[in-house]
Short mmCIF file of C-alpha atoms and ligand atoms in Angstrom, two decimals:
data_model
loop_
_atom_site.label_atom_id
_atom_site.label_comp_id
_atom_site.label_asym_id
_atom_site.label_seq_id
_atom_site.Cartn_x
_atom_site.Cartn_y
_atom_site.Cartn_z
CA UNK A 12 -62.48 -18.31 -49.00
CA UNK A 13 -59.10 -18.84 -49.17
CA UNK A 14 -56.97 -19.55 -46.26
CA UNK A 15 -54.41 -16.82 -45.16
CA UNK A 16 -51.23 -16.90 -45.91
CA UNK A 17 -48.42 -17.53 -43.86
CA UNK A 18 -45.37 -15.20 -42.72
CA UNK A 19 -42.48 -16.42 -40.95
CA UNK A 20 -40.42 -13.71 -39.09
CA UNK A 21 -36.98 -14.56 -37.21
CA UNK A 22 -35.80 -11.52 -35.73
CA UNK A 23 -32.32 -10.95 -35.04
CA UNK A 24 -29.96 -7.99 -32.68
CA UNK A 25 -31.52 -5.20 -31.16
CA UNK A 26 -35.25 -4.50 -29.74
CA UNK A 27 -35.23 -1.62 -32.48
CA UNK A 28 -35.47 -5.22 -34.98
CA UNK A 29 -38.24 -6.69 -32.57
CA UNK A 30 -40.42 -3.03 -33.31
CA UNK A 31 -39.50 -3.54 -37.40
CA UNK A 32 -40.50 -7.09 -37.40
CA UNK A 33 -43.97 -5.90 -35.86
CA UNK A 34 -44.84 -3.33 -38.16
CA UNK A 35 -43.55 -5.36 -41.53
CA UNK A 36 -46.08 -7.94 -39.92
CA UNK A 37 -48.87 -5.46 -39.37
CA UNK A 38 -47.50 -4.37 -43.30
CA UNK A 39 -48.11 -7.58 -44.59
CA UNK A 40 -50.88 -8.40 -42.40
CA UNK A 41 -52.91 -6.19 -44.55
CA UNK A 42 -51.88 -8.46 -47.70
CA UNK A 43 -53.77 -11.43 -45.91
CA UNK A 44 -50.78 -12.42 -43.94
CA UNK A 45 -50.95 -14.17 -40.80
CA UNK A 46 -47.67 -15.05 -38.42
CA UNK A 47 -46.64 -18.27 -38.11
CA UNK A 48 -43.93 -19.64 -35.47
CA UNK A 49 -43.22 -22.35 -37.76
CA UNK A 50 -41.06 -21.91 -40.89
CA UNK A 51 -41.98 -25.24 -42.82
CA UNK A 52 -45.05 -24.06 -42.68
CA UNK A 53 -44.65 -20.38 -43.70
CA UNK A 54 -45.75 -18.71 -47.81
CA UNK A 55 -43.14 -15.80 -46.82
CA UNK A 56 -40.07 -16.05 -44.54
CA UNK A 57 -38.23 -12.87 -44.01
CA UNK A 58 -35.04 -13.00 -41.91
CA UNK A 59 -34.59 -9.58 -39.83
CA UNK A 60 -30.94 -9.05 -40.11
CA UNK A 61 -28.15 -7.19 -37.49
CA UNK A 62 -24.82 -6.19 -38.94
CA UNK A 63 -23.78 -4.54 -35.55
CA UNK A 64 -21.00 -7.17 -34.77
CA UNK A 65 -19.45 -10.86 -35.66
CA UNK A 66 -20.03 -12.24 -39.08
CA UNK A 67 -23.18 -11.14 -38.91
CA UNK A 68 -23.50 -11.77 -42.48
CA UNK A 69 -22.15 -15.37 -42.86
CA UNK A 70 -24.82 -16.27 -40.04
CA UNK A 71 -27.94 -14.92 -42.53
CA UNK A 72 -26.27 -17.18 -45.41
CA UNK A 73 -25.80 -20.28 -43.47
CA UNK A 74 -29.46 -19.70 -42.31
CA UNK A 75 -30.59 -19.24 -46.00
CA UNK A 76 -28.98 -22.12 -46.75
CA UNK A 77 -30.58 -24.12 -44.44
CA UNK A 78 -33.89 -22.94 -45.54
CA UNK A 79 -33.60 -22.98 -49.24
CA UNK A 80 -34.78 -26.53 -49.63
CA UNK A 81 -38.18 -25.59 -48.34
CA UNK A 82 -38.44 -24.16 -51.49
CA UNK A 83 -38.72 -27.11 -52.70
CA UNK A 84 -41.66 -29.00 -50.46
CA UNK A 85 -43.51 -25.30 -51.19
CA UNK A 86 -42.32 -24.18 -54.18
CA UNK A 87 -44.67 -20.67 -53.55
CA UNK A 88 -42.58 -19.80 -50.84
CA UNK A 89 -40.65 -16.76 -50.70
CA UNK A 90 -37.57 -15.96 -48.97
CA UNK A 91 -36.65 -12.59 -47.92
CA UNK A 92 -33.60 -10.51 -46.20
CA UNK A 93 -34.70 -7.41 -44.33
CA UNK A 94 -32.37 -5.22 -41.45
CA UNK A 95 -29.15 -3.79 -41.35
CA UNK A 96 -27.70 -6.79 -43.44
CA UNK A 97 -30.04 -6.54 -45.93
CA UNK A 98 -28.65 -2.55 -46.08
CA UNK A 99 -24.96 -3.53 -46.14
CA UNK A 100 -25.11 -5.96 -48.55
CA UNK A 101 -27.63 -5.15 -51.05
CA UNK A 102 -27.80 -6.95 -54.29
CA UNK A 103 -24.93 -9.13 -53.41
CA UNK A 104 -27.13 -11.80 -51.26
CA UNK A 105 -29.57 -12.58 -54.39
CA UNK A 106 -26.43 -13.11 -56.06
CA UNK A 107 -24.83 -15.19 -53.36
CA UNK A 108 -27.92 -16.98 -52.61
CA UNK A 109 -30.58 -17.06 -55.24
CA UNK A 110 -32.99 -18.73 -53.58
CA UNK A 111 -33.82 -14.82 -52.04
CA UNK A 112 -36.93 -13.37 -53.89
CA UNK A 113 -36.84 -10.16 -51.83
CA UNK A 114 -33.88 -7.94 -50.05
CA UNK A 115 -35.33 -4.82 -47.61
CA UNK A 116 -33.24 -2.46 -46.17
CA UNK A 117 -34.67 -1.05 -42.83
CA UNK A 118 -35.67 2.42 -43.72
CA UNK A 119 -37.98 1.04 -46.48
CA UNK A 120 -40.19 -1.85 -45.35
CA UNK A 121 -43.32 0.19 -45.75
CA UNK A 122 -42.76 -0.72 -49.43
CA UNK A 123 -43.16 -4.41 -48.28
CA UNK A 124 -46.95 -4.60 -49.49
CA UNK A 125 -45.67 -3.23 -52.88
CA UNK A 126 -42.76 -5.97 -53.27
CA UNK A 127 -44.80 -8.81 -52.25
CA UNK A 128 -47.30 -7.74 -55.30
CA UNK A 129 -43.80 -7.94 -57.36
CA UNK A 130 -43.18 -11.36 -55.95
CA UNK A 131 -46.33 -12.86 -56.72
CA UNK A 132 -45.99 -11.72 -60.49
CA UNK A 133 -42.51 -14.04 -59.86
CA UNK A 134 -39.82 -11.22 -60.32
CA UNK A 135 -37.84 -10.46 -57.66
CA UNK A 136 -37.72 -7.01 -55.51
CA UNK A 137 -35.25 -5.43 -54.09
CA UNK A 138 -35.07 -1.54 -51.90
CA UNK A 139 -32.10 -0.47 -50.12
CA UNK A 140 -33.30 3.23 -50.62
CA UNK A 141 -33.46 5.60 -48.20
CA UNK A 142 -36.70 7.14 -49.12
CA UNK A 143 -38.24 10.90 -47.94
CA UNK A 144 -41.30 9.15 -47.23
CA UNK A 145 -41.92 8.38 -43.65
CA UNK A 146 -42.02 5.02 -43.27
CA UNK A 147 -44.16 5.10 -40.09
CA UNK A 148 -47.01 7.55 -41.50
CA UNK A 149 -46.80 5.09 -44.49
CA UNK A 150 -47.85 2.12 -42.34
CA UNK A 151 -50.48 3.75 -39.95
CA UNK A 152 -53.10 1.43 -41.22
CA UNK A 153 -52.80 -1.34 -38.71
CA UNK A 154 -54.44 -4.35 -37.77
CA UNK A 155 -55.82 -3.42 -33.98
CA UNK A 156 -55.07 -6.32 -32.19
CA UNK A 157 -54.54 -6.56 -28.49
CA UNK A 158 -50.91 -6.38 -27.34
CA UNK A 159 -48.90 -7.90 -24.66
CA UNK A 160 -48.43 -5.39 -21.57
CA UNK A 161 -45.16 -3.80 -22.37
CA UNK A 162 -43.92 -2.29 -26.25
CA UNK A 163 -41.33 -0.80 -27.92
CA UNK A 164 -42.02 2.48 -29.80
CA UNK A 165 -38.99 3.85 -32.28
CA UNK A 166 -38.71 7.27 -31.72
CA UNK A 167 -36.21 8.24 -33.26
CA UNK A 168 -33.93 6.43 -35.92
CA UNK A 169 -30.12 6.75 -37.11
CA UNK A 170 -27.15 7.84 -35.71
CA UNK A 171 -24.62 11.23 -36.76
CA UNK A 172 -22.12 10.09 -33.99
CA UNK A 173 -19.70 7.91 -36.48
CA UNK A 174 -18.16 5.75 -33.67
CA UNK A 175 -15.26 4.46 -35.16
CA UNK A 176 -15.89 0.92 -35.07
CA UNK A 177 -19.85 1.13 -35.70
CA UNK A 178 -21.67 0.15 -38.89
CA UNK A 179 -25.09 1.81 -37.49
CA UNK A 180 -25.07 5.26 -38.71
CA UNK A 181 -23.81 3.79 -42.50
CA UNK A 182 -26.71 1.13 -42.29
CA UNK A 183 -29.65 2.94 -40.66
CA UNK A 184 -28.49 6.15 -41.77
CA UNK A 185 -28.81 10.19 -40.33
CA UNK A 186 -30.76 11.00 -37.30
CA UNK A 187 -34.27 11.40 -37.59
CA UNK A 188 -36.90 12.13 -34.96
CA UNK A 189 -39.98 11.15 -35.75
CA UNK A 190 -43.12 14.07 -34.61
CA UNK A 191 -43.95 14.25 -31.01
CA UNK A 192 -47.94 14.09 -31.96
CA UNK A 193 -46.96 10.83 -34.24
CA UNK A 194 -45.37 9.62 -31.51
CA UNK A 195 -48.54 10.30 -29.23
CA UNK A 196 -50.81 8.61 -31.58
CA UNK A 197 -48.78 5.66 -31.40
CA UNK A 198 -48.38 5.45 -27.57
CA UNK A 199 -52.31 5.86 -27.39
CA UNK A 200 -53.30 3.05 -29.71
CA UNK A 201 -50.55 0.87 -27.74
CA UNK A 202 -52.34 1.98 -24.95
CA UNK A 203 -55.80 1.61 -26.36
CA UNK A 204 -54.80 -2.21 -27.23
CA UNK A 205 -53.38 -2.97 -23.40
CA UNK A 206 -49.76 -1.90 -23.10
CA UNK A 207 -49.25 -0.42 -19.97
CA UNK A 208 -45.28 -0.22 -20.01
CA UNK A 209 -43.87 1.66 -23.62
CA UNK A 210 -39.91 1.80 -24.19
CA UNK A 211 -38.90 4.36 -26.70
CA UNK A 212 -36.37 3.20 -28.51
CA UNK A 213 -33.33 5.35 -30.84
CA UNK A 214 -30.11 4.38 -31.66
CA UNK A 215 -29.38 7.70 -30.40
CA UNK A 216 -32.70 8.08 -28.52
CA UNK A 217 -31.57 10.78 -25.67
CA UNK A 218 -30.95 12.69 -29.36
CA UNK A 219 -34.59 13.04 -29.75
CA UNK A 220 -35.64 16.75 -30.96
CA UNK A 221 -38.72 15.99 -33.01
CA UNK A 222 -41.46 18.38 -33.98
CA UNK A 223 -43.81 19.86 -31.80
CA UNK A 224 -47.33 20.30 -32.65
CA UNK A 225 -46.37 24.31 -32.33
CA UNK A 226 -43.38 23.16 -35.21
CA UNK A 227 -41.10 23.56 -32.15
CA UNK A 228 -38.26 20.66 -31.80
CA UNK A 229 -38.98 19.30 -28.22
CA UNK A 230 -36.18 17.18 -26.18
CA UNK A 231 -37.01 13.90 -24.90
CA UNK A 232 -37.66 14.84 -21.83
CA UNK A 233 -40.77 16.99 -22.84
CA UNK A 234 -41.71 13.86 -25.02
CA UNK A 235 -41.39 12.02 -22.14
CA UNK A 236 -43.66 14.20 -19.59
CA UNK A 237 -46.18 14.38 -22.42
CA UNK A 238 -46.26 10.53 -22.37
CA UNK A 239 -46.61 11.14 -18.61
CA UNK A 240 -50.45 12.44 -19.09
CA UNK A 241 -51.48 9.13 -20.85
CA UNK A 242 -53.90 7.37 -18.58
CA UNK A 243 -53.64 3.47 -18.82
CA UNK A 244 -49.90 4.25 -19.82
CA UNK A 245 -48.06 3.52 -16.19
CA UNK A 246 -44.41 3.19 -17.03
CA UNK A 247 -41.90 4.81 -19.68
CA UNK A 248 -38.73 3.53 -20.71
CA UNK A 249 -35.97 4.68 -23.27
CA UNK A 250 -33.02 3.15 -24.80
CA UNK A 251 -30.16 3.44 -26.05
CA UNK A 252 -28.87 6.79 -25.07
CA UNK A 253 -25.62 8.44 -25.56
CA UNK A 254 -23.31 10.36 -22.79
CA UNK A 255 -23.32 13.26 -24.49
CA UNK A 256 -26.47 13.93 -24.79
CA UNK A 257 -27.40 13.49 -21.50
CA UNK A 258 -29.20 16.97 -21.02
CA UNK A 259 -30.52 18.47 -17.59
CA UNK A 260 -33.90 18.27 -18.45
CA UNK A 261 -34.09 14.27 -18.67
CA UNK A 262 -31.86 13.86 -15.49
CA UNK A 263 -34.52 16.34 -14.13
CA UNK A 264 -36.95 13.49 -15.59
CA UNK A 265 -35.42 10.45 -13.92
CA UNK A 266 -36.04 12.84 -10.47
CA UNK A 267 -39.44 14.62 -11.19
CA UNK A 268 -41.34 12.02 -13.76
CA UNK A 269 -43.70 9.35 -12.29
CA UNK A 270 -44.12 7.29 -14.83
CA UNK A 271 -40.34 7.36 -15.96
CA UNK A 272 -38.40 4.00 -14.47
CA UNK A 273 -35.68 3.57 -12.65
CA UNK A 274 -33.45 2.46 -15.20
CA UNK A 275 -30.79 3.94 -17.58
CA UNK A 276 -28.66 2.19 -20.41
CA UNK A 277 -25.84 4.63 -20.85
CA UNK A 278 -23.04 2.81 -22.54
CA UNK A 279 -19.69 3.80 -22.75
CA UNK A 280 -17.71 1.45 -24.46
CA UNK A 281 -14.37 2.13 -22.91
CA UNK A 282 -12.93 3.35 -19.34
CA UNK A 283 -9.58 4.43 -21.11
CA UNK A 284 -9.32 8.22 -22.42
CA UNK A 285 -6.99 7.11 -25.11
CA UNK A 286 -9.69 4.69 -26.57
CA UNK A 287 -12.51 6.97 -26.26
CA UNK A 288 -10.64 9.44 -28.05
CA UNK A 289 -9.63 6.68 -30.87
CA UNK A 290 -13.36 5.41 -30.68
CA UNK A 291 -14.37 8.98 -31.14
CA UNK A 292 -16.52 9.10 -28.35
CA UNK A 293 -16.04 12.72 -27.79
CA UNK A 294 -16.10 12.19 -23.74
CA UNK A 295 -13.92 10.86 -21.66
CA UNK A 296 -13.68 8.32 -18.78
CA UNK A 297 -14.02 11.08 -15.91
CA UNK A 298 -16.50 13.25 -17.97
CA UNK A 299 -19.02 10.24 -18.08
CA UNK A 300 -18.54 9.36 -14.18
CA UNK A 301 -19.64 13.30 -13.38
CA UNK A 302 -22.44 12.44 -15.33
CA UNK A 303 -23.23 9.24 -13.68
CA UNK A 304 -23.23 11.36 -10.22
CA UNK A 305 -25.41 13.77 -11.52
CA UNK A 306 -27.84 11.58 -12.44
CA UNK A 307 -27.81 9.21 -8.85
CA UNK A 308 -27.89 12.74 -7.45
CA UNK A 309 -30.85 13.54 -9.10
CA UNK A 310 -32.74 9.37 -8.72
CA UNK A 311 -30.07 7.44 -5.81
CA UNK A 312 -32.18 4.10 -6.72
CA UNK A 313 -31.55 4.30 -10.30
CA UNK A 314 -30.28 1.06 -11.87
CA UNK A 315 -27.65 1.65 -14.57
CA UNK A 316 -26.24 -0.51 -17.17
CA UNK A 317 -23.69 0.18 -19.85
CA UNK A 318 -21.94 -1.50 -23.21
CA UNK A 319 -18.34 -2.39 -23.29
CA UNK A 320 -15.89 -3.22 -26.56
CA UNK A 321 -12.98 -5.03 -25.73
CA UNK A 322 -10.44 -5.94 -28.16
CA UNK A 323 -10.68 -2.24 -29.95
CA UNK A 324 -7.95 -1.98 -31.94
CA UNK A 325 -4.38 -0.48 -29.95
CA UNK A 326 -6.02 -1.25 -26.75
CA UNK A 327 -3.31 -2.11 -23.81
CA UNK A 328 -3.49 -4.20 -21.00
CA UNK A 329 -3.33 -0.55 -19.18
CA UNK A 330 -6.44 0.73 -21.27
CA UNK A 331 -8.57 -2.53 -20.50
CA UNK A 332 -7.82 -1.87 -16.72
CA UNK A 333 -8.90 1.57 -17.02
CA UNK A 334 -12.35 0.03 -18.31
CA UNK A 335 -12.42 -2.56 -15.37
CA UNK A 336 -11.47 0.44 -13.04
CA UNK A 337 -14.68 2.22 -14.50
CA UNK A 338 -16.99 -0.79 -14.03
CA UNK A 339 -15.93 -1.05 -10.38
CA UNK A 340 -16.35 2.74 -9.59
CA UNK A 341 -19.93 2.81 -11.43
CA UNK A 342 -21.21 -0.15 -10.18
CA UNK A 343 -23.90 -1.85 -12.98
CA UNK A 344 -27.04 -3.75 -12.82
CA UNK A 345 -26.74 -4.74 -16.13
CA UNK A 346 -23.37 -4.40 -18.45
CA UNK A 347 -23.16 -5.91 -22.16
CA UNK A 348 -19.27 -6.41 -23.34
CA UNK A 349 -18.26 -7.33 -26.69
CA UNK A 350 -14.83 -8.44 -28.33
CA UNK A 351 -14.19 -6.08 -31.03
CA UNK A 352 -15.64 -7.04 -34.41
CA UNK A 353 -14.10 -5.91 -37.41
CA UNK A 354 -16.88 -3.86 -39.60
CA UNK A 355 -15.39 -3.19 -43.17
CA UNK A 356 -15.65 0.29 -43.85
CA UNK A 357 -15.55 1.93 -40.59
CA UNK A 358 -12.27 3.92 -39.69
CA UNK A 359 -11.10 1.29 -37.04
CA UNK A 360 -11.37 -1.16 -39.70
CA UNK A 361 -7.64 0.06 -41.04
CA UNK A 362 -6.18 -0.19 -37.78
CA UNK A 363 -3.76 -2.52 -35.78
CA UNK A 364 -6.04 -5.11 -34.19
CA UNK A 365 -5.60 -6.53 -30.93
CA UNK A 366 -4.40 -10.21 -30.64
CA UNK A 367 -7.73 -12.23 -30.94
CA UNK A 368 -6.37 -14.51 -28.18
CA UNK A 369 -5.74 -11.95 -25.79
CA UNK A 370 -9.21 -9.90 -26.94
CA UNK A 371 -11.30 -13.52 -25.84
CA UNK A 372 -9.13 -13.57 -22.43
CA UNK A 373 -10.29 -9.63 -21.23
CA UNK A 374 -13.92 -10.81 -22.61
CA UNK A 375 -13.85 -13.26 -20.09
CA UNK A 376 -12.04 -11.12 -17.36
CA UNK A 377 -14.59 -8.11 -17.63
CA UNK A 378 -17.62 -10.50 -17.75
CA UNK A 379 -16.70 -12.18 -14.60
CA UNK A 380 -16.54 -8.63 -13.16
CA UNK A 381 -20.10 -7.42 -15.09
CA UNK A 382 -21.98 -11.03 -13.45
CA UNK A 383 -20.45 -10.46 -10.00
CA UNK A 384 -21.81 -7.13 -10.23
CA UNK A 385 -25.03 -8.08 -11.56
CA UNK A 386 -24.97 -10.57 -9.05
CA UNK A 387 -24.27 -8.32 -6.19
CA UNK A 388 -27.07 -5.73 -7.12
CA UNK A 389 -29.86 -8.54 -7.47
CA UNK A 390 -28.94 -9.79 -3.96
CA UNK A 391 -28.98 -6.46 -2.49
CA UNK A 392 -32.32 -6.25 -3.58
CA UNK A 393 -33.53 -8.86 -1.56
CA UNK A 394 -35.62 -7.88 1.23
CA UNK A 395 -37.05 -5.02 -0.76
CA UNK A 396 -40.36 -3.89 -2.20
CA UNK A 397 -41.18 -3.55 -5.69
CA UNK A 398 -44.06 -3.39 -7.93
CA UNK A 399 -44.02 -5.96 -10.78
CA UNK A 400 -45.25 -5.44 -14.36
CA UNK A 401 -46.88 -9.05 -14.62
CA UNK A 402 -45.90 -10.02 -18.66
CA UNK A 403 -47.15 -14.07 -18.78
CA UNK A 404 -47.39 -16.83 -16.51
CA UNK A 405 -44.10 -18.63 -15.03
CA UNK A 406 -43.54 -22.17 -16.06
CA UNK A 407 -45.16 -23.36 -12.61
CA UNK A 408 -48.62 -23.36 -11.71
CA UNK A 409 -49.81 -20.49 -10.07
CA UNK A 410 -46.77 -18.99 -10.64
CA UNK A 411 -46.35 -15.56 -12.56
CA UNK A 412 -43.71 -13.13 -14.20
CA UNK A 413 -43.46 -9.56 -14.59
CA UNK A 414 -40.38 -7.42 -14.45
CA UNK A 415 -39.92 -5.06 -11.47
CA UNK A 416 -39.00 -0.64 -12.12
CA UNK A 417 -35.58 -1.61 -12.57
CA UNK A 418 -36.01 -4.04 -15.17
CA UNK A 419 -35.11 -7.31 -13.01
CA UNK A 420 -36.94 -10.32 -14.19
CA UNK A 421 -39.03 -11.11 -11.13
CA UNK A 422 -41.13 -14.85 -10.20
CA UNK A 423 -43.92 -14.64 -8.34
CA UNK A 424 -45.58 -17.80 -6.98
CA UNK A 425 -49.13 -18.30 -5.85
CA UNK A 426 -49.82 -15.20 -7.87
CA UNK A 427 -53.43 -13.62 -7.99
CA UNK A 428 -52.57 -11.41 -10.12
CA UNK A 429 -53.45 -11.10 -14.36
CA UNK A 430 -51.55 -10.32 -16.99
CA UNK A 431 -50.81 -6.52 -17.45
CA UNK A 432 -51.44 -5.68 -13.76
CA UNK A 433 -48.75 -4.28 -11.52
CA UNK A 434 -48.36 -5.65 -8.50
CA UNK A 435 -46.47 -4.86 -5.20
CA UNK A 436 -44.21 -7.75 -3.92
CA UNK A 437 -41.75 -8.42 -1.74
CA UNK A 438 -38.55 -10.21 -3.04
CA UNK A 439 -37.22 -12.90 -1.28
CA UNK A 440 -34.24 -14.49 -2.99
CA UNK A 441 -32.21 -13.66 -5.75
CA UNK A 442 -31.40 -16.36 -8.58
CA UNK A 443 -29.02 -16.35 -11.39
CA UNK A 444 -31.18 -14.12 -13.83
CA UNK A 445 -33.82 -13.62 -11.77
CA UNK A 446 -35.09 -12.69 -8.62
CA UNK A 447 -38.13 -14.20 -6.53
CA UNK A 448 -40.95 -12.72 -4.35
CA UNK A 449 -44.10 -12.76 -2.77
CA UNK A 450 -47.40 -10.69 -3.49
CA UNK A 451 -47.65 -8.36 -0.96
CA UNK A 452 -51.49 -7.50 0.56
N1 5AD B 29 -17.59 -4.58 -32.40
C1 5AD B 29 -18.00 -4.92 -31.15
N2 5AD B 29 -19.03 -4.34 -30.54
C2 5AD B 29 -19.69 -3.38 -31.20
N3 5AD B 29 -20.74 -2.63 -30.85
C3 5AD B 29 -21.04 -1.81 -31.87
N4 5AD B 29 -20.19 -2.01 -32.90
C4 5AD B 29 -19.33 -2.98 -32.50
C5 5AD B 29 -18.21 -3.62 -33.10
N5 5AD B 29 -17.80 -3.29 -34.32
C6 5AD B 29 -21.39 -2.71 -29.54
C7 5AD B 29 -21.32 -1.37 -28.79
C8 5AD B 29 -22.73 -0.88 -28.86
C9 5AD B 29 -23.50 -2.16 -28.88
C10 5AD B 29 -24.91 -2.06 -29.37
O1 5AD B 29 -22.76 -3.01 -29.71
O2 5AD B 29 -20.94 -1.64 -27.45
O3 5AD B 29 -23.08 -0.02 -27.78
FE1 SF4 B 30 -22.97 3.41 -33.20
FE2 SF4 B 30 -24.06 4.26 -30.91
FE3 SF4 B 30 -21.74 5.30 -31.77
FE4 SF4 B 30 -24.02 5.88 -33.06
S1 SF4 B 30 -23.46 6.45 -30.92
S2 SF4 B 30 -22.07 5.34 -34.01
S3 SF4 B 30 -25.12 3.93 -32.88
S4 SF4 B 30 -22.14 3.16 -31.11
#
């Protein structure tokens, strides 16, 4: 027998990467692949690329850089780009960095098993296509291994929004909702192998309107009640949704649906009309607060977080208060701000660009504002109850970690409890990132 060989997989941006770098995994897994955590040791390293912001790029060729002389202590290792890098920049990176045998763009890594045959016959593959296979049905053969407690399951892929400063909807291409029995399938056999918490995840994911088994589109709030009826499944997530498609039925969700948490990331990027409108956004700063009352209407406990750009290009010092005057009237648990990153080809791209100095100096005004909030919420919930996911043990003995329904990561010491179960606890102190408590009887 021979031994198995070994795949390397570093992952980076969003937790729609983390559910890609599974499945091309599970896809290669079924060439004799196993994972390793260790690259010197790996037959295959793929990098999982983002392109959403910084020089994304220049990062992935420093990083091949640094692992091109492995080549040469294994000279049957292969190097490969996959992700939204791999998309923009196609043929370019074998010619910047030849030590890459492979290049995968993210709508066709179900090819992966295909290309690795290539690589072995020592020619190198490359497929930025965006084929009219589904890439998901493609790849149903899995491994069944167990899983931990709580997964991501892509939903629904691509984005028709065209944001003016956002590379997503030219690197992972249209919308696409993938079939609400697919989807069932999937949640099932995640359930089947232990998960017990399932995020859906979409670029656009409150865009969902895929097939019904009647060939009827269905929202994602019917997706979502049907995910409801799954025993062993106890808690549904979604990210990352978009104001505008905030429809009745899923704020009716977040009131009505038991298994559907607390939580909701609704970014939107901007507190200033002007911007919005320059972002096209299509809302604007008062639109998306009526929907934010709506929706605590409808859930008062829910915990909200939100993605800021600062920096966009034209922005005033009278625009980025108008996004610190929205952060203080919605009050978030979480918030995730960003300087403005040039993307070439986008339409903001052209535009006047905001003093890089003064960008870094609102970065660091709105964050202090984001962590006091943050920091605010997290004490506020001290005191209260809460039932913990438990995800792995803490790093002290008896001690265990979970996350609670709104997504806080919660320690719990002298824990009884396993892996996977949910447990009610009482929290008793709030730390930095984290909160503590005690298992309640
Ligand atoms: N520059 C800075 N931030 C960006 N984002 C997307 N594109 C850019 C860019 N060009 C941010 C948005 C989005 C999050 C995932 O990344 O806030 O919601
Ligand atoms: Fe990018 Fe989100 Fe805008 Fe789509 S809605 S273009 S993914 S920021």
């Amino acid at each position: 027998m021979t031994a198995p060989k070994k795949l390397f997989i570093k992952t980076y941006g969003c937790q729609m990467n983390v559910y890609d770098s599974e499945r091309m995994a599970e896809a290669l897994g079924g060439e004799g692949y196993v994972e390793t955590k260790v690259a010197e040791e790996a037959d295959m390293i793929l990098l999982n690329t983002c392109h959403i912001r910084e020089k994304a790029a220049e990062k992935v060729y420093s990083e091949l850089g640094r692992l091109k002389p492995l080549k040469t202590v294994n000279p049957d290792l292969k190097i490969g780009v996959a992700g939204c890098v791999a998309q923009a920049e196609g043929e370019e990176i074998m010619r910047r960095q030849p030590a890459v045998d492979l290049v995968v763009g993210p709508q066709s890594y179900h090819r992966l098993p295909q290309m690795e045959a290539r690589l072995r016959q020592g020619e190198k593959a490359l497929d930025t296509d965006f084929p009219p296979e589904d890439k998901f049905e493609e790849m149903r053969a899995r491994p069944k291994a167990r899983r931990a407690p709580s997964a991501f399951l892509t939903v629904q892929e691509g984005c028709d929004k065209f944001c003016a400063f956002c590379v997503v909807p030219y690197t992972r291409g249209a919308e696409v909702s993938r079939p609400v029995t697919r989807v069932l399938d999937e949640a099932r056999d995640l359930v089947a192998r232990g998960v017990r918490e399932i995020t859906l995840l979409g670029q656009n994911v409150n865009a969902y309107h895929g097939l019904g088994p009647d060939g009827v589109e269905q929202s994602l709030a019917q997706l979502i009640w049907a995910l409801n009826d799954i025993d062993g499944l106890e808690r549904i997530r979604f990210t990352t949704s978009h104001p505008n498609d905030m429809q009745d039925d899923l704020i009716e969700a977040h009131r009505d649906c038991p298994k559907l948490m607390p939580y909701l990331h609704l970014p939107v990027q901007s507190g200033s009309d002007r911007i919005l409108k320059r972002m096209n956004r299509s809302h604007t700063a008062e639109s998306y607060l009526r929907l934010i009352e709506r929706i605590r209407a409808a859930r008062p406990d829910i915990l909200l977080s939100g993605d800021f750009i600062v920096g966009f290009p034209e922005e005033t010092e009278a625009d980025f208060q108008a996004t610190l005057d929205l952060i203080e009237s919605v009050n978030y648990g979480y918030a995730y701000s960003f300087k403005y990153s040039t993307r070439p080809g986008t339409p903001a791209a052209e535009r006047a660009q905001v003093d890089p100095e003064e960008a870094d100096a609102r970065l660091q005004r709105i964050q202090a504002l984001i962590t006091q909030q943050q920091q605010n919420i997290q004490k506020e919930m001290v005191g209260r109850d809460v039932r913990v996911l438990v995800e792995k043990k803490g790093r002290f003995d008896g001690q265990m970690v979970g996350k609670s329904e709104y997504l806080h990561a919660v320690h719990i010491d002298g824990c009884t409890a396993a892996i996977g179960d949910i447990l009610p606890v009482r929290i008793t102190e709030a730390k930095r990132n984290s909160l503590a408590a005690i298992q309640r009887t």
